[in-house]
Each structure stands twice: as C-alpha cells, then as structure tokens.
Coordinates of C-alpha atoms and ligand atoms in Angstrom, one line a residue:
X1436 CA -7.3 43.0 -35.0
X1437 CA -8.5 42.3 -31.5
X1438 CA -10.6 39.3 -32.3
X1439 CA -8.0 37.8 -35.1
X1440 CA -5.6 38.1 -32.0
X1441 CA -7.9 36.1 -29.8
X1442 CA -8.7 33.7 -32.2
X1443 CA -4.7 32.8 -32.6
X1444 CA -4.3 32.4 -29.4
X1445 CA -7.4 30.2 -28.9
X1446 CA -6.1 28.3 -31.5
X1447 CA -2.7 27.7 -30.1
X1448 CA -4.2 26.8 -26.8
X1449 CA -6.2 24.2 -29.0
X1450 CA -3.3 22.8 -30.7
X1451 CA -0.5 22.6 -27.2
X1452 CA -3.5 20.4 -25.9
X1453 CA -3.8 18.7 -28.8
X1454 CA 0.0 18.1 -28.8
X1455 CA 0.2 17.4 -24.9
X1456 CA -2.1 15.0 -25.7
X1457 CA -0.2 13.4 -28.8
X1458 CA 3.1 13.6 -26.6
X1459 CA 1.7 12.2 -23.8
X1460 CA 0.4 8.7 -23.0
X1461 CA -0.9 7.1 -19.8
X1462 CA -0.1 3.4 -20.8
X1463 CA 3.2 4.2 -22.9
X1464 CA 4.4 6.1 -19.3
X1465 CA 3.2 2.7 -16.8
X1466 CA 4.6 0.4 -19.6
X1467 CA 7.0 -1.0 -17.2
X1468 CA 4.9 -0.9 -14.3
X1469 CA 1.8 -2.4 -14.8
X1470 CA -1.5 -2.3 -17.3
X1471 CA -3.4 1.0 -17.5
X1472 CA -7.2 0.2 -18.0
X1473 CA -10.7 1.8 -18.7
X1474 CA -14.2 1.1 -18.7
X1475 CA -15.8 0.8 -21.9
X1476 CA -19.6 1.6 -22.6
X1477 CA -21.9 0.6 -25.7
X1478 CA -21.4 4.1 -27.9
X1479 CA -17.8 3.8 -27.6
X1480 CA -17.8 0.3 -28.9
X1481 CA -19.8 1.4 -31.7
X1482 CA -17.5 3.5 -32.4
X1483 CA -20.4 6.9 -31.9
X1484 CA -17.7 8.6 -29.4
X1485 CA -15.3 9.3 -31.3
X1486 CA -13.5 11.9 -28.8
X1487 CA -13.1 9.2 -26.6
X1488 CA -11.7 6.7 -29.0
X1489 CA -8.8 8.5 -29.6
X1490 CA -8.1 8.8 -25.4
X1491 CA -8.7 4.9 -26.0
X1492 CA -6.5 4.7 -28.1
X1493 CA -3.6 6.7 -26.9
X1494 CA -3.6 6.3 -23.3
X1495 CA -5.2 2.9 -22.0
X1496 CA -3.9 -0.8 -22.8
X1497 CA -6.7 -2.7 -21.5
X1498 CA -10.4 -2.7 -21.5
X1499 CA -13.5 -3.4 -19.2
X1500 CA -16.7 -3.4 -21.0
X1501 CA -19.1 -1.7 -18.3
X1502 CA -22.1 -3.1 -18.6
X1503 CA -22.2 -4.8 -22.1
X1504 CA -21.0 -9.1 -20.8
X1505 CA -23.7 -8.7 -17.9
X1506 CA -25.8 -11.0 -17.7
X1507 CA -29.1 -9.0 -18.3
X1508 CA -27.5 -8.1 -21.7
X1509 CA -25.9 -11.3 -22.8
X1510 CA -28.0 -13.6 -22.0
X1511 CA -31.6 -12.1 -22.1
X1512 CA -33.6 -15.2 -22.5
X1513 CA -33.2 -18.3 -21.1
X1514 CA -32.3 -20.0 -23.7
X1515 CA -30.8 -16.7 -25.6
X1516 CA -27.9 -15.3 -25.7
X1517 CA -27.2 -11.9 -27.3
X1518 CA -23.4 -11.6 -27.9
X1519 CA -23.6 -8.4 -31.0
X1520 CA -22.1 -5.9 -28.2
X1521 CA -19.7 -8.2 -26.8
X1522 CA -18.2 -9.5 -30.0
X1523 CA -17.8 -5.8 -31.2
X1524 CA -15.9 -5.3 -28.5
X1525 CA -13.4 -8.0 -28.7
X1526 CA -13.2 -6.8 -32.5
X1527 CA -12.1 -3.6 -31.2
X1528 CA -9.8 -4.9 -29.0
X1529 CA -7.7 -7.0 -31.3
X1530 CA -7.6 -4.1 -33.8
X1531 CA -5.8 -2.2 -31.2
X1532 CA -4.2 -4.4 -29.4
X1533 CA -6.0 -3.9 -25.9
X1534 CA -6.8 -7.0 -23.6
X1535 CA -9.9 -7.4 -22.2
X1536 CA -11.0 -7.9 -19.0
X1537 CA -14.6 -9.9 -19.1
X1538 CA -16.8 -8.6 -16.7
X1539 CA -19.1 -10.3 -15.4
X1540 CA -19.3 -14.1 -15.4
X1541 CA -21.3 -13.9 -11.5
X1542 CA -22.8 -11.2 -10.4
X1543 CA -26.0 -11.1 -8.1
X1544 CA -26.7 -7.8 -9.6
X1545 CA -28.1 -7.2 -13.3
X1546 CA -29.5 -10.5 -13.8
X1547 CA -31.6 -11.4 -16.8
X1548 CA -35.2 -10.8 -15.9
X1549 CA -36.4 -14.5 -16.4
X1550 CA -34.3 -15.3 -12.9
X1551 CA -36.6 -12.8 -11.1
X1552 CA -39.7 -15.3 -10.4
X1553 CA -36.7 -18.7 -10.2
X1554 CA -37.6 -20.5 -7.4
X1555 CA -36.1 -23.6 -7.7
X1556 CA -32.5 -24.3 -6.9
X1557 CA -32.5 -26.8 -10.1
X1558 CA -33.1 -24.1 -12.2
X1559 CA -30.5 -21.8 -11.1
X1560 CA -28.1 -24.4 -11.4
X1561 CA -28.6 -24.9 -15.2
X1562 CA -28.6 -21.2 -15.8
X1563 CA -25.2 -21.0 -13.8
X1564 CA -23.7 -23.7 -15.4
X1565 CA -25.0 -22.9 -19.1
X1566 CA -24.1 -19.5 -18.5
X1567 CA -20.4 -19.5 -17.7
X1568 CA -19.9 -22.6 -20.4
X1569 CA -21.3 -20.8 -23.1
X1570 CA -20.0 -17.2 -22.5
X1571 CA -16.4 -18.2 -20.8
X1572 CA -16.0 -20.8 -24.2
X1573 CA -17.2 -18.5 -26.6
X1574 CA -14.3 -15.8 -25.8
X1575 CA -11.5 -18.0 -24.5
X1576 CA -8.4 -17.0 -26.4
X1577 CA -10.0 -14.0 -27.2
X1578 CA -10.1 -12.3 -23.7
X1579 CA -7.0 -12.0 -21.2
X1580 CA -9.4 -12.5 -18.3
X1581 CA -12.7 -12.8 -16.3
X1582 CA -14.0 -11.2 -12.9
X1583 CA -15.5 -14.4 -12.5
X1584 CA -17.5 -13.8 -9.8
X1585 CA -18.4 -9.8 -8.5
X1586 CA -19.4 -8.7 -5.3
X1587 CA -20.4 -11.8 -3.4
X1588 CA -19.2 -10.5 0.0
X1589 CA -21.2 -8.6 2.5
X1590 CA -19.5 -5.6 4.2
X1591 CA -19.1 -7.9 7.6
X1592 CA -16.6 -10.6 5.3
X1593 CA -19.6 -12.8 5.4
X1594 CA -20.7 -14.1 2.0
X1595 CA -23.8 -11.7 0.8
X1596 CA -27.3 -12.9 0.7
X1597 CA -28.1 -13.6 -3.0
X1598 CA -29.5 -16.5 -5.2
X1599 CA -27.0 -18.1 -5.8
X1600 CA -26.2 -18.3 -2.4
X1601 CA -29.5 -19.2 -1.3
X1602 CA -30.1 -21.5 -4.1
X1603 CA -26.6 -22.9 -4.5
X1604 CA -24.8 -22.9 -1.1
X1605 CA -21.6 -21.3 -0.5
X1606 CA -19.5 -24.0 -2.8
X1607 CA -20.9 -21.6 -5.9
X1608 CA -17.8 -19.5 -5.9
X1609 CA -15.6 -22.7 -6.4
X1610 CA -17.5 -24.0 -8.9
X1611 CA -18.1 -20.6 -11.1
X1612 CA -14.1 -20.5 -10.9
X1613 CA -13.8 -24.7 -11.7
X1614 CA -16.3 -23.9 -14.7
X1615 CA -14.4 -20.7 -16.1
X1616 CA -11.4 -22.8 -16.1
X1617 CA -12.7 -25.4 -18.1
X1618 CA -14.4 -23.5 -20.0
X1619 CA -11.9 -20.8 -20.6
X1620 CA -8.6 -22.5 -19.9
X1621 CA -6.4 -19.6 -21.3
X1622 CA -8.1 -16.6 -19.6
X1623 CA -7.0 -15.4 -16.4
X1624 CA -9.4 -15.6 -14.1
X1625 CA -10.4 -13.0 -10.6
X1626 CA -12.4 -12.6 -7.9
X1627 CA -13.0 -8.9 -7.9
X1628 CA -15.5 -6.4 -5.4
X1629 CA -15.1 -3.3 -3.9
X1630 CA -14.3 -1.9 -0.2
X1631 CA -11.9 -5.6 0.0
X1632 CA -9.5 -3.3 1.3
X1633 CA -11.4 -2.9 4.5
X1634 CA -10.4 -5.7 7.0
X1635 CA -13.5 -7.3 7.6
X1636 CA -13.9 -7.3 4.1
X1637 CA -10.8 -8.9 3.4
X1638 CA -10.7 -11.3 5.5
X1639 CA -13.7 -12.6 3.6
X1640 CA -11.6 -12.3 0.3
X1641 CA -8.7 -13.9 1.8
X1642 CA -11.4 -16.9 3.1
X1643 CA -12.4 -17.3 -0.7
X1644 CA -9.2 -17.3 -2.6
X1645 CA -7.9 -19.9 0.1
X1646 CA -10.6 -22.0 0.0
X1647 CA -10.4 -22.1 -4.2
X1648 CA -6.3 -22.8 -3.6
X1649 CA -7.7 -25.7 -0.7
X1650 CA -9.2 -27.2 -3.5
X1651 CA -6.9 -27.1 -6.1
X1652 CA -8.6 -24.5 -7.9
X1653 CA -7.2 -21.8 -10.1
X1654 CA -7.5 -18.0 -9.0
X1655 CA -4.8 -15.9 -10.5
X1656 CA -5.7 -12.3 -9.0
X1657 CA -7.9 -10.3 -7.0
X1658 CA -9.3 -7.2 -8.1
X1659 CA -10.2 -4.0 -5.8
X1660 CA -12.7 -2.5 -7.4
X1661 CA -11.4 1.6 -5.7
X1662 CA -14.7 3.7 -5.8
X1663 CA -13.3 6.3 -3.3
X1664 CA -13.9 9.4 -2.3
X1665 CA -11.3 12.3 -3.2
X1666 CA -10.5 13.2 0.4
X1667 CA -11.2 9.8 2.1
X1668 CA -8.5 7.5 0.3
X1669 CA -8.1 4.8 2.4
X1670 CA -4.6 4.4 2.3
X1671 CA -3.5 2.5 5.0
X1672 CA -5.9 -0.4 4.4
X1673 CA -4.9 -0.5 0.4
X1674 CA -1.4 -0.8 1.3
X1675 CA -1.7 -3.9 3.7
X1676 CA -4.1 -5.2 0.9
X1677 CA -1.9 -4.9 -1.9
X1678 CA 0.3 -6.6 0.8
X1679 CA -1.6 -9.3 2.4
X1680 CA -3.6 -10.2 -1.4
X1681 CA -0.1 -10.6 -2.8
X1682 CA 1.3 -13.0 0.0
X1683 CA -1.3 -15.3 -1.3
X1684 CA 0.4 -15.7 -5.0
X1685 CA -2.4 -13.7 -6.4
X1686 CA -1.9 -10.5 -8.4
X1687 CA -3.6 -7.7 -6.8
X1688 CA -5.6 -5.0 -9.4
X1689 CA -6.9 -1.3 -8.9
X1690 CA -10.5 -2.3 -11.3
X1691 CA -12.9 0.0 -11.0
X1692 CA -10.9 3.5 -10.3
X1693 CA -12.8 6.6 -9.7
X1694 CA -12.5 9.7 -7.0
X1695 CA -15.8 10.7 -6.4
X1696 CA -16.2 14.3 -4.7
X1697 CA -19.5 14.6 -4.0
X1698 CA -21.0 14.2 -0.6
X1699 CA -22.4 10.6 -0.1
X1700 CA -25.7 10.7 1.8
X1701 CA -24.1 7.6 4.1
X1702 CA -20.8 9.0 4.4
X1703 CA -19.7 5.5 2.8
X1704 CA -17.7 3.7 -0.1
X1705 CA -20.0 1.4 -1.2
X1706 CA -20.5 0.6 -4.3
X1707 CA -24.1 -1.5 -4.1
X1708 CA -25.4 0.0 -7.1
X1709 CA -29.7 -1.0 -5.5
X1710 CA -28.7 2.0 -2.9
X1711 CA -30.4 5.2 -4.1
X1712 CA -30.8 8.6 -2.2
X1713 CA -33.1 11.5 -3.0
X1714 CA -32.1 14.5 -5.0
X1715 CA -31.5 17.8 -3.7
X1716 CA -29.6 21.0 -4.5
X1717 CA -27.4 20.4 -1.4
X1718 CA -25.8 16.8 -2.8
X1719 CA -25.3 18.8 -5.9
X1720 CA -22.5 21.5 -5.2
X1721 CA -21.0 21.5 -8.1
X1722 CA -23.4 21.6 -10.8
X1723 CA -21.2 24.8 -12.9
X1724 CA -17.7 23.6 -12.1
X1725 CA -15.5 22.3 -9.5
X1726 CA -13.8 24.8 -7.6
X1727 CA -10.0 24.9 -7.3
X1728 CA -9.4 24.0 -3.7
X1729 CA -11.3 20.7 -4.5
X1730 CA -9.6 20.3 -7.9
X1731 CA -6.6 20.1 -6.3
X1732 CA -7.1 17.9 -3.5
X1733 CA -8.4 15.7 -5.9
X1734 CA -5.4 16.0 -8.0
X1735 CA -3.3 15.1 -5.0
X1736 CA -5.4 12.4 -3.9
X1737 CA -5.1 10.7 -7.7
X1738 CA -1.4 11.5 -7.3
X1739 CA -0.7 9.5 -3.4
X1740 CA -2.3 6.7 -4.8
X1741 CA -0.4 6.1 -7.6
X1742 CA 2.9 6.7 -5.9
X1743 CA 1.1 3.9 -3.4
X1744 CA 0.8 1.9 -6.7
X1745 CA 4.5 2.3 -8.0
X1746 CA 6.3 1.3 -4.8
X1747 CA 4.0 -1.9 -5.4
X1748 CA 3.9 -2.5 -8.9
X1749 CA 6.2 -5.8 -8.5
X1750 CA 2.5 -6.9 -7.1
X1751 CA 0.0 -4.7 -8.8
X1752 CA -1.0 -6.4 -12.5
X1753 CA -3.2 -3.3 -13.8
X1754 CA -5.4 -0.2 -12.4
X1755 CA -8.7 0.6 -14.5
X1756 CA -10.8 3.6 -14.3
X1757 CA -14.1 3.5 -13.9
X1758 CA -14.7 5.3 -17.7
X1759 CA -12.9 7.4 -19.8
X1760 CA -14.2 10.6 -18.8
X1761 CA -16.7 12.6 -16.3
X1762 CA -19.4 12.8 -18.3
X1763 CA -20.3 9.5 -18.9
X1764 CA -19.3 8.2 -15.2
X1765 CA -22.0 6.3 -13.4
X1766 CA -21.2 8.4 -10.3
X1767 CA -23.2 11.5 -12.1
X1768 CA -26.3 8.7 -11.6
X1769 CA -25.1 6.9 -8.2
X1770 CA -26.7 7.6 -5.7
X1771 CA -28.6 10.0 -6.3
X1772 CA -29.6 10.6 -10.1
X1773 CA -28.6 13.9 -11.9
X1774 CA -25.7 15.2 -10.2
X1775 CA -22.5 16.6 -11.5
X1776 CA -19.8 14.6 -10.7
X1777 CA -15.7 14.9 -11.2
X1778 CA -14.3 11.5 -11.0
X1779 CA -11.9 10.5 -13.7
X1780 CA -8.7 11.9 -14.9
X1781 CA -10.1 13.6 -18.4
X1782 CA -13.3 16.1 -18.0
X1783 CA -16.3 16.3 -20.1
X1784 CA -14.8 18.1 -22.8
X1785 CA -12.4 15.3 -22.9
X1786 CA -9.5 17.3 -22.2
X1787 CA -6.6 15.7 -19.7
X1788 CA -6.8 17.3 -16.2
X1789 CA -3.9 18.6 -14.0
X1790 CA -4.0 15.0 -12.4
X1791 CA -3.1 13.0 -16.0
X1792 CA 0.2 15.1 -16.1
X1793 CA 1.4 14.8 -12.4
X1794 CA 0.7 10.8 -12.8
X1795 CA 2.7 10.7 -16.4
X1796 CA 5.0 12.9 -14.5
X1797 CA 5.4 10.2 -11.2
X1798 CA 6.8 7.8 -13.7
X1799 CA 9.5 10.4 -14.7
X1800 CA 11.0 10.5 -11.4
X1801 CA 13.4 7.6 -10.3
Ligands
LIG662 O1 -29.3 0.2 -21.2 C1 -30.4 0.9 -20.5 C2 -31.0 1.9 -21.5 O2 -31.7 1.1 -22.5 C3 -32.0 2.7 -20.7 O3 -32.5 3.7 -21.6 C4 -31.4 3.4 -19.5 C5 -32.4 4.2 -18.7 O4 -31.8 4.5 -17.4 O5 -30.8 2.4 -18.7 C6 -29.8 1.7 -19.4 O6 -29.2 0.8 -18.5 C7 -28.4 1.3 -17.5 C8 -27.0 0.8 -17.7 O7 -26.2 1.1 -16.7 C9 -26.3 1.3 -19.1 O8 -26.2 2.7 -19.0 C10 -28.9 0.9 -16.2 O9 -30.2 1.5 -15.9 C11 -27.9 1.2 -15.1 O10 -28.4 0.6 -13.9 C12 -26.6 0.6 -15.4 O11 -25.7 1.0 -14.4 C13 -24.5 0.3 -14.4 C14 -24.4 -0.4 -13.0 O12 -23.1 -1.0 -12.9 C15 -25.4 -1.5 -13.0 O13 -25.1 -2.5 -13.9 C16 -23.4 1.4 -14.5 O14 -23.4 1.9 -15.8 C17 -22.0 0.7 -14.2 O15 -21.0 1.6 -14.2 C18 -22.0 -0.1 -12.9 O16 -20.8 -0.7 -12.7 C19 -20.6 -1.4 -11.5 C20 -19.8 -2.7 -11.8 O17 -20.4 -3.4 -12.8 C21 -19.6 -3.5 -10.5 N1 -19.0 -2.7 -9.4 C22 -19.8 -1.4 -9.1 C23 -19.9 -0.6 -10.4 C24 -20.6 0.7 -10.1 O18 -21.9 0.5 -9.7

C-alpha cells in the first residue's frame, strides 16, 4: 500500500514537471523582448540527445553550434572542407524554425592543424580568404548571422597577439568583415568576445567597430560573450556596455551565457580556453550537489541580469546560453578538467531549475 502510494506520488511529481515544462516556454515568454538562444553540440544535432531536443525545442529560438563551424572541424585540410555537421545543423534549424548564429568565421583558437607549421604571411592570406568565401557563401540565406571574427582583443583593449595578426596586420578584422559581406550579403554579421564589458576591453571593441563604420564597412552587432561567475556579475560595467555598444547603431547580444560557481584558480572571467589549472579536491566542492545557499544566489544572480536585460531590450537583439544543460557545459572541463559544475538554467537530469521559472516569471510582471 505504502509503496503503491509512493509510486503515485512519484509519478505525479513526474508528470507537474512534465506539464510545467509543456506550459512553460523560455522563448514564447522573451517573444517580445528579444531572441532566446543556446549552444548546440554534435550529439544533439544528430539527434542522440533526445532529452535535450525537446528543451530545444520548446524553449530556445536560436542556435549556436559550439564547436561544429570551427575551423579545425570544417575545414580540416587545406584544401578540404568537411561541412556533414554543419549542414545537419542548418537542416535542423529550418525544420524548426530556429536561426542560427554561425560561429566561427575568425578565431585564433581551434585552427586546422595544417596552420600550425604556416610561416608565410602569403599562405595565411589564401587560407583566410578561401576560408570565409567558401564557408560564409555556402550558408548565406541559410544562416541569420556570423561571429565573424572571436576574441581578437587582449584584456589591455589592445588587439591580441595571433597569426593573423602577425601575419596579416591589424586591417584583418576589416577585411574578414568586407569578405563575410560579400560573401554572405544576407547574414548578419558580429564581432563577438568575452570580458568586452570591462573598460579597457571595450574600448578596444568600440576602436574596432568604429574603424569598420570609418571604412564604410558593415557590422550590425556586437556580441558579449557573459562567462561570469554566480556571485561576481559585473553589473555595472554590462549596463554602460549595453549602453555605450548601442550608441554606436550596433545591436548589443548576451552570446555565450553561463554562471559558473566554482572557484577560478585566478579569481578571473576569462574565457581563453589554452588556460588550464591542476585538479584538486579543493576546486571541486561540489562534486554530490550544490548546496542551497549557493543555489539560490545563483538563482538571484540569473534573475538581476535578466531584469538588467529587460529594461534594455529596446537594444539587446538575443541572449544565448552557453548549452542546454550542466552536464554537457564546457565549464565541467574549463579550467581545470573533471569538476562538477552548475552553470545553466536546466540540471543534468534536464529538469528546469528554480532560476527558468523566476526568469519566465520577470516577463509576467509589467
Ligand atoms: O571532438 C573531440 C573528440 O573527438 C575528442 O575525443 C575529445 C577529447 O577531449 O575532444 C573533442 O574536442 C573537444 C571539443 O570541445 C568538442 O567537445 C576539444 O578537446 C575541446 O577543446 C573543445 O572545447 C570547446 C572550446 O570552445 C574550444 O573550441 C568547448 O566545447 C566550447 O564550449 C568552447 O567554446 C568557446 C567559444 O567557442 C568561444 N568563447 C569561449 C568559449 C568557451 O571556451
């Protein structure tokens, strides 16, 4: 009797999720305010995660394959491109009406391993070039929009150190955004990086888009990539970003959302994914569960932004997280592999946490 009990209950616990779940919708509640995206990884667009292709589904209007239009993936070989994943994806997409946001056309990271040994500047010219033709033409029309070029500031606002720097000079941003353009004349096309918020930072953002609008050359938004840490929001300096990004004509996105809240071994908000710590049991509190205290302070953190992000969403175009749900974030590998982390707004179980309802709920309150 006891155990036929139990099992009712279980089972209507089960099916109110279930049902909170079918009643509820991320995207259907932001509909008037601004896109709701998510990261997408390779099992999900082979459809092998099924449990998170119904949270695709039902709560996010816009995509950003993870890893999948990197370089190192679509364009292995020289003289090879490998576009099986991608094109899957932008299947995917049309059957369910989600744009996609290409990422990445210009990235210093991930690069094919044939530009490791490049040494001369010729050479990475004609990979640049054949790169961003070939994989901005073969998805215009098909994609809303590109991050044409990723993380090419240093934390200073000066541009970073990379090859195409080196190689290229500093006019490589303009011309990856005059080549998307051509190539891709209906996408939208972004600068996107993280910690822009910061004002040395953003000054070198603001240096970039002004230069490209100098020149004549398209740049319709900006995206903040937002890999924070639960109790360190920076709120202030989002705020005169969304601000001082939007004074520019640009619209300002949230791209890369995630709360991490696990200590980081430099007390940063970097996002270089080459910086790597060592493990220990210390970084790894909470390997069994989070406890509530931090549960909620995350909750509370998830909801401040996104009251930040209503009072702005005249400027704000969309806000992605980084994944659909803890257990496949790259913050359980980042910076320090094998930790246990709590980032997104649905758990590993793929249930909706306290945070998904109290931001559904912000949009309930005029
Ligand atoms: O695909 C291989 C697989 O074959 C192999 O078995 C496995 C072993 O580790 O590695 C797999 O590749 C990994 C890939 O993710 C797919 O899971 C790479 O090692 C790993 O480095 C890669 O990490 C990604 C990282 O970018 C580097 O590309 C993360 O998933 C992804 O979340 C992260 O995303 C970046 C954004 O693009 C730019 N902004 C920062 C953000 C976070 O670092």
């Amino acid at each position: 009797m006891f155990g036929y009990v139990l099992v009712t209950m279980l089972e209507l616990v089960n099916s109110t999720n279930a049902l909170s779940q079918q009643q509820t919708s991320l995207n259907q509640s932001y509909k008037n305010y601004f896109l709701i995206g998510t990261a997408i990884n390779a099992p999900q667009i082979l459809q092998k995660d099924l449990k998170a292709a119904a949270i695709i589904t039902n709560d996010f209007n816009s995509l950003t394959p993870e890893n999948i239009m990197k370089s190192e993936i679509i364009h292995p070989k020289w003289d090879e491109y490998d576009f099986t994943l991608a094109d899957k994806m932008v299947e995917y997409a049309q059957t369910h009406q989600l744009k996609v946001n290409g990422h990445t056309l210009i990235w210093h990271s991930q690069l094919p391993a044939f530009m490791k040994y490049m040494q001369s500047a010729d050479s990475v010219k004609n990979f640049f070039v054949n790169h961003i033709e070939t994989v901005a033409r073969r998805y215009d029309g098909k994609i809303f929009s590109w991050d044409v070029v990723n993380e090419a500031l240093e934390e200073n606002g000066t541009l970073r150190k990379s090859i195409f720097l080196d190689k290229l000079g500093p006019s490589y941003i303009s011309e990856a955004f005059k080549l998307a353009q051509k190539a891709s004349p209906n996408a939208e096309l972004y600068y996107n990086d993280y910690n822009i918020e910061q004002p040395k930072k953003r000054a070198g953002a603001i240096a970039i888009i002004k230069d490209l609008q100098s020149k004549g050359i398209r740049i319709d938004g900006v995206g903040i990539q937002g890999h924070w840490r639960y109790n360190k929001i920076p709120f202030k300096e989002i705020e005169e970003s969304i601000i001082e990004f939007s004074q520019l004509g640009v619209k300002v996105m949230f791209t890369e959302l995630d709360l991490g809240v696990l200590p980081n071994p430099w007390d940063s908000d970097a996002a270089d994914v080459n910086m790597k710590a060592t493990y220990s049991a210390k970084m790894n509190p909470y390997m069994n569960a989070l406890p509530d205290s931090v549960q909620d302070k995350f909750t509370e953190g998830y909801e401040s932004l996104f009251k930040l992000f209503i009072k702005y969403k005249d400027k704000i175009s969309r806000v992605t997280f980084w994944g659909v749900h803890d257990g496949q974030s790259w913050l359980n590998g980042w910076p320090i592999k094998g930790r246990t982390n709590y980032p997104l707004l649905f758990d590993r179980k793929y249930q909706p946490k306290e945070a998904y309802f109290k931001l559904i709920a912000l949009t309930n309150t005029k």
